[in-house]
mmCIF file of C-alpha atoms and ligand atoms in Angstrom:
data_model
loop_
_atom_site.group_PDB
_atom_site.id
_atom_site.type_symbol
_atom_site.label_atom_id
_atom_site.label_comp_id
_atom_site.label_asym_id
_atom_site.label_seq_id
_atom_site.Cartn_x
_atom_site.Cartn_y
_atom_site.Cartn_z
ATOM 1 C CA MET C 1 0.000 0.000 0.000
ATOM 2 C CA ASN C 2 1.244 3.448 -0.865
ATOM 3 C CA LEU C 3 0.900 5.295 2.407
ATOM 4 C CA PHE C 4 0.491 8.800 1.127
ATOM 5 C CA MET C 5 -3.052 9.876 0.594
ATOM 6 C CA THR C 6 -4.691 11.363 -2.451
ATOM 7 C CA GLN C 7 -8.323 12.257 -2.870
ATOM 8 C CA SER C 8 -9.032 9.193 -5.003
ATOM 9 C CA GLU C 9 -7.475 6.838 -2.462
ATOM 10 C CA TRP C 10 -9.762 7.909 0.346
ATOM 11 C CA PRO C 11 -12.551 5.285 0.281
ATOM 12 C CA SER C 12 -16.120 6.333 -0.313
ATOM 13 C CA ALA C 13 -17.075 4.054 2.616
ATOM 14 C CA SER C 14 -15.710 6.722 4.949
ATOM 15 C CA LEU C 15 -18.240 9.258 6.163
ATOM 16 C CA ALA C 16 -15.828 12.093 5.478
ATOM 17 C CA ARG C 17 -14.740 13.206 2.003
ATOM 18 C CA PHE C 18 -11.016 13.790 1.661
ATOM 19 C CA PRO C 19 -10.287 17.487 1.035
ATOM 20 C CA ASP C 20 -8.964 19.162 -2.067
ATOM 21 C CA PRO C 21 -5.107 19.377 -1.967
ATOM 22 C CA SER C 22 -5.354 23.184 -1.827
ATOM 23 C CA GLN C 23 -7.045 22.883 1.591
ATOM 24 C CA ILE C 24 -4.189 20.952 3.173
ATOM 25 C CA LEU C 25 -2.407 22.955 5.875
ATOM 26 C CA VAL C 26 0.198 20.396 6.970
ATOM 27 C CA ARG C 27 0.910 16.781 6.130
ATOM 28 C CA THR C 28 3.396 14.451 7.745
ATOM 29 C CA ALA C 29 4.028 10.746 8.301
ATOM 30 C CA TRP C 30 5.942 8.771 10.911
ATOM 31 C CA LYS C 31 7.031 5.191 11.255
ATOM 32 C CA SER C 32 7.174 4.061 14.885
ATOM 33 C CA PRO C 33 8.076 0.654 16.334
ATOM 34 C CA SER C 34 6.521 -1.523 18.985
ATOM 35 C CA ASN C 35 8.449 -2.287 22.178
ATOM 36 C CA ILE C 36 8.662 -5.203 24.576
ATOM 37 C CA ALA C 37 8.898 -4.569 28.313
ATOM 38 C CA LEU C 38 11.502 -6.465 30.330
ATOM 39 C CA VAL C 39 10.261 -4.907 33.581
ATOM 40 C CA LYS C 40 6.512 -4.571 33.211
ATOM 41 C CA TYR C 41 4.158 -1.648 33.679
ATOM 42 C CA TRP C 42 0.962 -3.012 35.210
ATOM 43 C CA GLY C 43 -1.074 -0.680 37.406
ATOM 44 C CA LYS C 44 -1.503 3.059 37.109
ATOM 45 C CA PHE C 45 -2.768 6.210 38.800
ATOM 46 C CA GLU C 46 -4.959 9.084 37.607
ATOM 47 C CA GLY C 47 -3.438 10.927 34.631
ATOM 48 C CA GLN C 48 -1.991 7.740 33.149
ATOM 49 C CA LEU C 49 0.886 7.798 35.642
ATOM 50 C CA PRO C 50 2.536 4.423 36.255
ATOM 51 C CA ALA C 51 2.463 2.688 39.650
ATOM 52 C CA ASN C 52 6.019 1.482 38.999
ATOM 53 C CA PRO C 53 8.830 2.199 36.544
ATOM 54 C CA SER C 54 9.171 -0.075 33.505
ATOM 55 C CA LEU C 55 12.029 -0.869 31.154
ATOM 56 C CA SER C 56 11.683 -1.969 27.532
ATOM 57 C CA ILE C 57 13.552 -2.734 24.347
ATOM 58 C CA THR C 58 12.314 -0.926 21.281
ATOM 59 C CA LEU C 59 11.793 -3.309 18.361
ATOM 60 C CA SER C 60 12.362 -2.792 14.662
ATOM 61 C CA ALA C 61 10.329 -5.121 12.401
ATOM 62 C CA CYS C 62 6.976 -4.575 14.157
ATOM 63 C CA TYR C 63 6.041 -0.986 13.453
ATOM 64 C CA THR C 64 3.184 1.306 12.434
ATOM 65 C CA GLU C 65 3.317 3.873 9.639
ATOM 66 C CA THR C 66 0.914 6.754 10.112
ATOM 67 C CA GLU C 67 0.207 9.687 7.859
ATOM 68 C CA VAL C 68 -1.654 12.718 9.193
ATOM 69 C CA VAL C 69 -3.101 15.419 6.956
ATOM 70 C CA CYS C 70 -4.404 18.536 8.680
ATOM 71 C CA THR C 71 -7.105 20.821 7.240
ATOM 72 C CA GLU C 72 -9.608 23.290 8.685
ATOM 73 C CA SER C 73 -12.663 21.367 9.874
ATOM 74 C CA GLU C 74 -15.849 22.017 7.862
ATOM 75 C CA SER C 75 -17.996 21.850 11.003
ATOM 76 C CA GLY C 76 -15.608 24.099 12.949
ATOM 77 C CA ALA C 77 -15.234 21.392 15.618
ATOM 78 C CA MET C 78 -12.144 19.214 16.011
ATOM 79 C CA GLU C 79 -12.609 16.168 13.736
ATOM 80 C CA VAL C 80 -10.657 12.992 13.064
ATOM 81 C CA SER C 81 -11.104 10.553 10.162
ATOM 82 C CA PHE C 82 -9.176 7.313 10.348
ATOM 83 C CA LEU C 83 -8.267 4.456 8.016
ATOM 84 C CA LEU C 84 -6.371 1.284 8.914
ATOM 85 C CA ASP C 85 -4.986 -0.534 5.868
ATOM 86 C CA GLY C 86 -7.210 1.673 3.717
ATOM 87 C CA GLN C 87 -10.419 0.763 5.566
ATOM 88 C CA PRO C 88 -12.464 2.932 7.932
ATOM 89 C CA LYS C 89 -12.207 1.777 11.572
ATOM 90 C CA PRO C 90 -14.955 3.674 13.413
ATOM 91 C CA ALA C 91 -14.040 2.383 16.908
ATOM 92 C CA PHE C 92 -10.445 3.506 16.578
ATOM 93 C CA GLU C 93 -11.486 6.748 14.897
ATOM 94 C CA ASP C 94 -13.620 7.552 17.974
ATOM 95 C CA LYS C 95 -10.694 6.727 20.253
ATOM 96 C CA LEU C 96 -8.380 9.111 18.377
ATOM 97 C CA LYS C 97 -11.029 11.821 18.338
ATOM 98 C CA THR C 98 -11.657 11.530 22.086
ATOM 99 C CA PHE C 99 -7.900 11.635 22.684
ATOM 100 C CA CYS C 100 -7.425 14.737 20.491
ATOM 101 C CA GLN C 101 -10.379 16.477 22.111
ATOM 102 C CA SER C 102 -8.904 15.790 25.545
ATOM 103 C CA LEU C 103 -5.721 17.540 24.368
ATOM 104 C CA LEU C 104 -7.489 20.741 23.222
ATOM 105 C CA PRO C 105 -6.905 22.735 26.450
ATOM 106 C CA GLN C 106 -3.131 22.169 26.174
ATOM 107 C CA LYS C 107 -2.923 22.075 22.353
ATOM 108 C CA PRO C 108 -4.975 25.027 21.067
ATOM 109 C CA PHE C 109 -3.477 24.595 17.577
ATOM 110 C CA LEU C 110 -5.824 21.599 17.188
ATOM 111 C CA LYS C 111 -8.954 23.755 17.621
ATOM 112 C CA GLY C 112 -11.216 23.666 14.569
ATOM 113 C CA LYS C 113 -8.912 21.258 12.727
ATOM 114 C CA HIS C 114 -9.735 18.060 10.873
ATOM 115 C CA LEU C 115 -7.054 15.370 11.033
ATOM 116 C CA TRP C 116 -7.108 12.797 8.248
ATOM 117 C CA VAL C 117 -5.210 9.831 9.571
ATOM 118 C CA ARG C 118 -4.102 6.753 7.711
ATOM 119 C CA SER C 119 -2.140 3.879 9.303
ATOM 120 C CA ARG C 120 -0.788 0.484 8.520
ATOM 121 C CA ASN C 121 0.961 -2.048 10.735
ATOM 122 C CA THR C 122 3.702 -4.383 9.527
ATOM 123 C CA PHE C 123 2.369 -7.109 11.787
ATOM 124 C CA PRO C 124 -1.021 -8.677 11.088
ATOM 125 C CA HIS C 125 -3.793 -7.486 13.387
ATOM 126 C CA SER C 126 -4.870 -11.110 13.667
ATOM 127 C CA ALA C 127 -1.510 -12.101 15.203
ATOM 128 C CA GLY C 128 -2.753 -10.931 18.594
ATOM 129 C CA ILE C 129 0.158 -8.488 18.928
ATOM 130 C CA ALA C 130 -0.676 -5.208 20.626
ATOM 131 C CA SER C 131 -0.422 -2.309 18.205
ATOM 132 C CA SER C 132 -1.170 0.466 20.689
ATOM 133 C CA ALA C 133 2.497 1.263 21.472
ATOM 134 C CA SER C 134 3.529 1.619 17.835
ATOM 135 C CA GLY C 135 0.194 3.059 16.682
ATOM 136 C CA MET C 136 -0.171 5.691 19.371
ATOM 137 C CA SER C 137 3.480 6.732 19.286
ATOM 138 C CA ALA C 138 3.374 7.123 15.474
ATOM 139 C CA PHE C 139 0.245 9.281 15.801
ATOM 140 C CA CYS C 140 1.689 11.398 18.630
ATOM 141 C CA LEU C 141 4.959 11.947 16.763
ATOM 142 C CA ALA C 142 2.865 13.214 13.838
ATOM 143 C CA LEU C 143 0.902 15.466 16.232
ATOM 144 C CA CYS C 144 4.214 16.943 17.424
ATOM 145 C CA THR C 145 5.263 17.625 13.843
ATOM 146 C CA LEU C 146 1.912 19.397 13.290
ATOM 147 C CA GLU C 147 2.432 21.395 16.463
ATOM 148 C CA ASN C 148 5.897 22.410 15.408
ATOM 149 C CA GLU C 149 4.750 23.423 11.921
ATOM 150 C CA CYS C 150 1.878 25.453 13.423
ATOM 151 C CA THR C 151 3.680 27.042 16.388
ATOM 152 C CA GLY C 152 7.427 26.374 16.114
ATOM 153 C CA ALA C 153 7.332 25.304 19.783
ATOM 154 C CA LEU C 154 9.113 21.957 19.304
ATOM 155 C CA ALA C 155 12.027 22.997 17.119
ATOM 156 C CA LYS C 156 14.637 21.492 19.433
ATOM 157 C CA LYS C 157 15.017 17.732 18.890
ATOM 158 C CA GLU C 158 15.085 17.065 22.631
ATOM 159 C CA ASP C 159 11.859 18.996 23.236
ATOM 160 C CA PHE C 160 10.199 17.314 20.291
ATOM 161 C CA PHE C 161 10.809 13.737 21.491
ATOM 162 C CA SER C 162 10.133 14.619 25.097
ATOM 163 C CA GLU C 163 6.711 15.973 24.146
ATOM 164 C CA ALA C 164 6.053 13.036 21.793
ATOM 165 C CA SER C 165 6.763 10.633 24.661
ATOM 166 C CA ARG C 166 4.528 12.584 27.070
ATOM 167 C CA LEU C 167 1.631 12.647 24.597
ATOM 168 C CA SER C 168 2.116 8.967 23.746
ATOM 169 C CA ARG C 169 1.938 8.173 27.459
ATOM 170 C CA LEU C 170 -1.408 9.958 27.693
ATOM 171 C CA ALA C 171 -2.685 7.916 24.732
ATOM 172 C CA SER C 172 -1.363 4.524 25.870
ATOM 173 C CA GLY C 173 1.203 4.223 28.671
ATOM 174 C CA SER C 174 3.645 1.811 27.051
ATOM 175 C CA ALA C 175 3.643 3.922 23.848
ATOM 176 C CA SER C 176 5.729 6.517 25.731
ATOM 177 C CA ARG C 177 8.696 4.122 25.468
ATOM 178 C CA SER C 178 8.431 3.583 21.685
ATOM 179 C CA VAL C 179 9.555 7.148 20.965
ATOM 180 C CA TYR C 180 13.209 6.166 21.548
ATOM 181 C CA GLY C 181 15.389 3.313 20.309
ATOM 182 C CA GLY C 182 17.224 0.734 22.431
ATOM 183 C CA PHE C 183 16.621 0.305 26.168
ATOM 184 C CA VAL C 184 14.041 2.770 27.439
ATOM 185 C CA LEU C 185 12.906 3.573 30.985
ATOM 186 C CA TRP C 186 9.520 5.061 31.830
ATOM 187 C CA GLY C 187 8.728 5.994 35.430
ATOM 188 C CA LYS C 188 10.639 7.724 38.192
ATOM 189 C CA HIS C 189 13.459 5.605 39.603
ATOM 190 C CA PRO C 190 16.256 6.804 41.917
ATOM 191 C CA LEU C 191 18.830 5.128 39.625
ATOM 192 C CA GLU C 192 18.235 7.620 36.795
ATOM 193 C CA GLU C 193 18.120 11.255 37.736
ATOM 194 C CA LYS C 194 16.335 12.187 34.515
ATOM 195 C CA SER C 195 13.642 9.511 34.845
ATOM 196 C CA SER C 196 10.034 10.615 35.104
ATOM 197 C CA ASP C 197 6.504 9.278 35.467
ATOM 198 C CA GLU C 198 5.418 11.725 32.755
ATOM 199 C CA GLU C 199 7.656 10.563 29.922
ATOM 200 C CA ALA C 200 10.186 7.907 28.990
ATOM 201 C CA PHE C 201 13.952 8.277 28.424
ATOM 202 C CA PRO C 202 16.571 6.083 26.794
ATOM 203 C CA VAL C 203 18.752 4.800 29.642
ATOM 204 C CA SER C 204 22.192 6.325 30.062
ATOM 205 C CA TRP C 205 23.695 2.989 31.120
ATOM 206 C CA ASN C 206 26.670 1.499 29.334
ATOM 207 C CA ILE C 207 24.891 -1.624 28.060
ATOM 208 C CA HIS C 208 27.201 -4.654 27.676
ATOM 209 C CA PRO C 209 27.677 -5.769 24.018
ATOM 210 C CA GLU C 210 26.083 -9.117 24.999
ATOM 211 C CA PHE C 211 22.727 -7.325 25.144
ATOM 212 C CA ARG C 212 23.090 -5.129 22.085
ATOM 213 C CA GLY C 213 21.050 -6.045 19.014
ATOM 214 C CA LEU C 214 19.139 -8.622 21.053
ATOM 215 C CA ASN C 215 16.702 -10.713 18.993
ATOM 216 C CA ASP C 216 13.038 -10.914 19.923
ATOM 217 C CA TRP C 217 11.260 -13.691 18.026
ATOM 218 C CA ILE C 218 7.567 -13.567 18.719
ATOM 219 C CA VAL C 219 5.873 -16.934 18.588
ATOM 220 C CA VAL C 220 2.204 -16.431 17.843
ATOM 221 C CA CYS C 221 0.471 -18.962 20.092
ATOM 222 C CA ASP C 222 -3.047 -17.640 19.593
ATOM 223 C CA ARG C 223 -4.484 -15.191 17.085
ATOM 224 C CA GLN C 224 -7.537 -14.098 19.013
ATOM 225 C CA GLU C 225 -8.170 -10.622 20.448
ATOM 226 C CA LYS C 226 -7.009 -10.136 24.032
ATOM 227 C CA ALA C 227 -9.472 -11.422 26.664
ATOM 228 C CA VAL C 228 -8.852 -8.365 28.850
ATOM 229 C CA SER C 229 -8.132 -4.828 27.650
ATOM 230 C CA SER C 230 -5.072 -3.200 29.177
ATOM 231 C CA ARG C 231 -7.252 -0.465 30.651
ATOM 232 C CA ALA C 232 -9.310 -3.081 32.535
ATOM 233 C CA GLY C 233 -6.135 -4.997 33.435
ATOM 234 C CA HIS C 234 -4.453 -1.949 34.974
ATOM 235 C CA GLY C 235 -7.697 -1.237 36.852
ATOM 236 C CA LEU C 236 -7.594 -4.696 38.414
ATOM 237 C CA MET C 237 -4.417 -3.701 40.276
ATOM 238 C CA ASN C 238 -6.513 -1.297 42.382
ATOM 239 C CA GLY C 239 -7.157 -3.195 45.596
ATOM 240 C CA HIS C 240 -5.246 -6.244 44.327
ATOM 241 C CA PRO C 241 -3.968 -8.161 47.383
ATOM 242 C CA TYR C 242 -0.404 -8.336 45.982
ATOM 243 C CA ALA C 243 -0.228 -4.865 44.402
ATOM 244 C CA ALA C 244 2.091 -3.168 46.908
ATOM 245 C CA GLU C 245 4.587 -6.025 46.801
ATOM 246 C CA ARG C 246 4.424 -6.175 42.991
ATOM 247 C CA PHE C 247 5.230 -2.456 42.664
ATOM 248 C CA ARG C 248 8.121 -2.806 45.129
ATOM 249 C CA GLN C 249 9.439 -5.802 43.185
ATOM 250 C CA ALA C 250 9.404 -3.846 39.908
ATOM 251 C CA PHE C 251 11.483 -1.012 41.443
ATOM 252 C CA GLN C 252 13.997 -3.567 42.658
ATOM 253 C CA ASN C 253 14.038 -5.425 39.345
ATOM 254 C CA ILE C 254 14.982 -2.232 37.491
ATOM 255 C CA GLU C 255 18.046 -2.009 39.696
ATOM 256 C CA ARG C 256 18.959 -5.680 39.268
ATOM 257 C CA MET C 257 18.324 -5.444 35.539
ATOM 258 C CA LYS C 258 20.656 -2.475 35.244
ATOM 259 C CA MET C 259 23.454 -4.391 36.964
ATOM 260 C CA ALA C 260 22.930 -7.393 34.680
ATOM 261 C CA LEU C 261 22.776 -5.271 31.522
ATOM 262 C CA VAL C 262 25.929 -3.359 32.351
ATOM 263 C CA SER C 263 28.001 -6.347 33.492
ATOM 264 C CA GLY C 264 26.837 -8.746 30.751
ATOM 265 C CA ASP C 265 25.290 -11.137 33.297
ATOM 266 C CA TRP C 266 23.003 -13.300 31.137
ATOM 267 C CA GLU C 267 21.813 -15.520 34.006
ATOM 268 C CA THR C 268 20.448 -12.611 36.034
ATOM 269 C CA PHE C 269 19.021 -10.926 32.941
ATOM 270 C CA SER C 270 17.223 -14.124 32.009
ATOM 271 C CA PHE C 271 15.947 -14.770 35.533
ATOM 272 C CA ILE C 272 14.500 -11.263 35.980
ATOM 273 C CA THR C 273 13.006 -11.147 32.482
ATOM 274 C CA GLU C 274 11.132 -14.403 33.058
ATOM 275 C CA HIS C 275 10.203 -13.523 36.615
ATOM 276 C CA GLU C 276 8.686 -10.234 35.395
ATOM 277 C CA ALA C 277 6.679 -11.983 32.663
ATOM 278 C CA LEU C 278 5.311 -14.580 35.053
ATOM 279 C CA SER C 279 4.628 -11.972 37.767
ATOM 280 C CA LEU C 280 2.531 -9.992 35.270
ATOM 281 C CA HIS C 281 0.502 -13.095 34.502
ATOM 282 C CA ALA C 282 0.341 -14.032 38.193
ATOM 283 C CA MET C 283 -1.215 -10.620 38.875
ATOM 284 C CA MET C 284 -3.901 -11.361 36.294
ATOM 285 C CA MET C 285 -4.533 -14.850 37.596
ATOM 286 C CA THR C 286 -5.000 -13.547 41.131
ATOM 287 C CA SER C 287 -7.124 -10.487 40.345
ATOM 288 C CA ARG C 288 -10.883 -10.303 40.771
ATOM 289 C CA PRO C 289 -12.159 -11.295 38.241
ATOM 290 C CA TRP C 290 -9.179 -13.465 37.290
ATOM 291 C CA PHE C 291 -7.785 -13.996 33.803
ATOM 292 C CA ILE C 292 -5.553 -16.693 32.383
ATOM 293 C CA LEU C 293 -4.110 -15.301 29.175
ATOM 294 C CA MET C 294 -1.636 -18.082 28.409
ATOM 295 C CA LYS C 295 -2.959 -20.806 26.107
ATOM 296 C CA PRO C 296 -2.089 -24.523 25.973
ATOM 297 C CA THR C 297 0.428 -23.758 23.187
ATOM 298 C CA THR C 298 2.140 -21.141 25.379
ATOM 299 C CA LEU C 299 2.549 -23.643 28.199
ATOM 300 C CA ALA C 300 3.713 -26.456 25.900
ATOM 301 C CA LEU C 301 6.309 -24.115 24.436
ATOM 302 C CA LEU C 302 7.505 -23.022 27.882
ATOM 303 C CA ASP C 303 7.932 -26.639 28.960
ATOM 304 C CA ALA C 304 9.831 -27.487 25.790
ATOM 305 C CA LEU C 305 11.999 -24.369 26.136
ATOM 306 C CA LYS C 306 12.981 -25.260 29.687
ATOM 307 C CA ALA C 307 14.028 -28.776 28.658
ATOM 308 C CA PHE C 308 15.859 -27.545 25.543
ATOM 309 C CA ARG C 309 17.785 -24.997 27.572
ATOM 310 C CA ALA C 310 18.744 -27.517 30.237
ATOM 311 C CA ASN C 311 20.051 -29.889 27.544
ATOM 312 C CA THR C 312 21.887 -27.378 25.388
ATOM 313 C CA GLY C 313 22.770 -24.403 27.606
ATOM 314 C CA CYS C 314 21.357 -22.154 24.865
ATOM 315 C CA ARG C 315 21.207 -18.511 25.940
ATOM 316 C CA VAL C 316 17.569 -17.855 25.212
ATOM 317 C CA THR C 317 15.067 -16.340 27.599
ATOM 318 C CA PHE C 318 11.399 -15.436 27.281
ATOM 319 C CA THR C 319 8.918 -12.767 28.133
ATOM 320 C CA LEU C 320 5.178 -12.334 27.642
ATOM 321 C CA ASP C 321 2.953 -9.351 27.092
ATOM 322 C CA ALA C 322 -0.628 -9.268 28.358
ATOM 323 C CA GLY C 323 -1.450 -12.137 26.004
ATOM 324 C CA PRO C 324 -0.516 -15.706 25.055
ATOM 325 C CA ASN C 325 2.321 -15.029 22.603
ATOM 326 C CA LEU C 326 5.832 -15.904 23.642
ATOM 327 C CA HIS C 327 8.723 -13.502 23.027
ATOM 328 C CA LEU C 328 12.068 -15.326 22.809
ATOM 329 C CA LEU C 329 15.059 -13.090 23.531
ATOM 330 C CA PHE C 330 18.554 -14.181 22.562
ATOM 331 C CA PRO C 331 21.854 -12.907 21.098
ATOM 332 C CA ASP C 332 22.742 -13.368 17.399
ATOM 333 C CA SER C 333 25.106 -16.222 18.259
ATOM 334 C CA GLU C 334 22.100 -18.382 19.290
ATOM 335 C CA LYS C 335 20.011 -17.777 16.163
ATOM 336 C CA GLU C 336 20.533 -21.226 14.633
ATOM 337 C CA ASN C 337 19.870 -22.980 17.937
ATOM 338 C CA VAL C 338 16.639 -21.082 18.537
ATOM 339 C CA ASN C 339 15.483 -21.739 14.991
ATOM 340 C CA ASP C 340 16.273 -25.431 15.428
ATOM 341 C CA PHE C 341 14.373 -25.461 18.713
ATOM 342 C CA LEU C 342 11.263 -23.841 17.258
ATOM 343 C CA ILE C 343 11.133 -25.811 14.036
ATOM 344 C CA SER C 344 12.365 -29.272 15.096
ATOM 345 C CA LYS C 345 12.481 -29.578 18.878
ATOM 346 C CA SER C 346 9.472 -27.751 20.263
ATOM 347 C CA GLY C 347 7.104 -30.601 19.390
ATOM 348 C CA LEU C 348 4.658 -28.054 17.997
ATOM 349 C CA ASN C 349 3.934 -27.750 14.313
ATOM 350 C CA LEU C 350 4.951 -24.129 14.053
ATOM 351 C CA ARG C 351 4.711 -22.549 10.602
ATOM 352 C CA PRO C 352 6.980 -19.699 9.462
ATOM 353 C CA GLU C 353 4.018 -17.280 9.719
ATOM 354 C CA ASP C 354 3.696 -18.168 13.419
ATOM 355 C CA ILE C 355 7.123 -16.664 14.115
ATOM 356 C CA ILE C 356 7.808 -12.947 13.780
ATOM 357 C CA GLN C 357 11.562 -12.338 13.737
ATOM 358 C CA ASP C 358 12.210 -9.005 15.387
ATOM 359 C CA LYS C 359 15.132 -7.413 17.227
ATOM 360 C CA GLU C 360 16.289 -4.275 19.032
ATOM 361 C CA GLY C 361 15.760 -1.209 16.870
ATOM 362 C CA THR C 362 16.854 2.397 16.706
ATOM 363 C CA GLY C 363 13.471 4.074 17.208
ATOM 364 C CA PRO C 364 10.986 6.034 15.101
ATOM 365 C CA GLU C 365 11.631 7.762 11.795
ATOM 366 C CA ARG C 366 9.871 10.622 10.070
ATOM 367 C CA ILE C 367 8.938 9.440 6.586
ATOM 368 C CA LEU C 368 7.146 12.520 5.259
HETATM 369 O O1 PMV L 1 0.281 0.626 27.453
HETATM 370 P P1 PMV L 1 -0.811 -0.238 27.950
HETATM 371 O O2 PMV L 1 -1.827 0.494 28.749
HETATM 372 O O3 PMV L 1 -1.421 -1.033 26.807
HETATM 373 O O4 PMV L 1 -0.173 -1.316 28.958
HETATM 374 C C1 PMV L 1 0.730 -2.278 28.527
HETATM 375 C C2 PMV L 1 1.163 -3.128 29.644
HETATM 376 C C3 PMV L 1 2.048 -4.309 29.262
HETATM 377 O O5 PMV L 1 2.216 -4.405 27.857
HETATM 378 C C4 PMV L 1 1.422 -5.601 29.737
HETATM 379 C C5 PMV L 1 3.414 -4.192 29.929
HETATM 380 C C6 PMV L 1 4.304 -3.102 29.408
HETATM 381 O O6 PMV L 1 4.992 -2.498 30.233
HETATM 382 O O7 PMV L 1 4.369 -2.889 28.188
#
């Protein structure tokens, strides 16, 4: 699909008619990647502020491309029209509109504007992979470009990305981390003076080469929509019997993770990464109502992975998002072993389309 919009490419199925090119005030497009958390964000306070700091790796192959065209709105009210893969998506259009309207008091340049938004994801929607981090960060980066073109307020690169991360956080917490490449920390932690609950920052740590360019192969264990939305999931941490201990554990795991990442300690890195993934799922299993998001395939794969690792000493570890799909993390030197494990030793008939081969990436890119 050619991302950039013309009048004839805007489908007639959409309620809104794409404007004449002469009416276009600003147009821009951004490509922004997904990220995978090593230390998980699960639980939040008013204002989309996290209950604990989280640490992620920004990916590269799983990304969203979003084009935003800005015109004056015919109705005079702030409007948003949205297409995903060329098709109208009314539910998501409403979400973007509500988000933009909530920004009006702090972003007066949006008043009376119509944003024509068109997105595509590199990963199939049906793969059960969350697109909110890449999708919302791509949109917020485009909003910052609009703001800068309209007001000149974000001319400095640092200000631009700081604001893009803050806005992305308001749209979807974990999206705040996708604005930067590499290892990214979101949430105030005494280890990083610059860290903040309001926006994410790339860590200043001297990451050991062992952990640079880490692979993240996502094994799609189930293609269904998530059984619990992240908004509901975060809400379930309110009054959760283990919440206070979980938040304390996450603070401590950031510290232990830093030590492992800097010293090249794979064992500790692997232990904390897995402990975080299973703690996230343990929180869901022990909430009221409870949720079990892992599927039989996830568990079979975990069993097989444990045995394979014990037999071979392969340096591969796993994490999970709020869903059933397994993320396998490993250095380049283990690529053949991991491939062999998945294809021949896992005991599951995995097809190439069940495995998304991703790795650490350098962050978003402006493409228009
Ligand atoms: O950004 P949200 O509200 O979709 O929350 C995402 C939470 C997890 O993906 C489960 C963990 C994380 O830190 O990314």
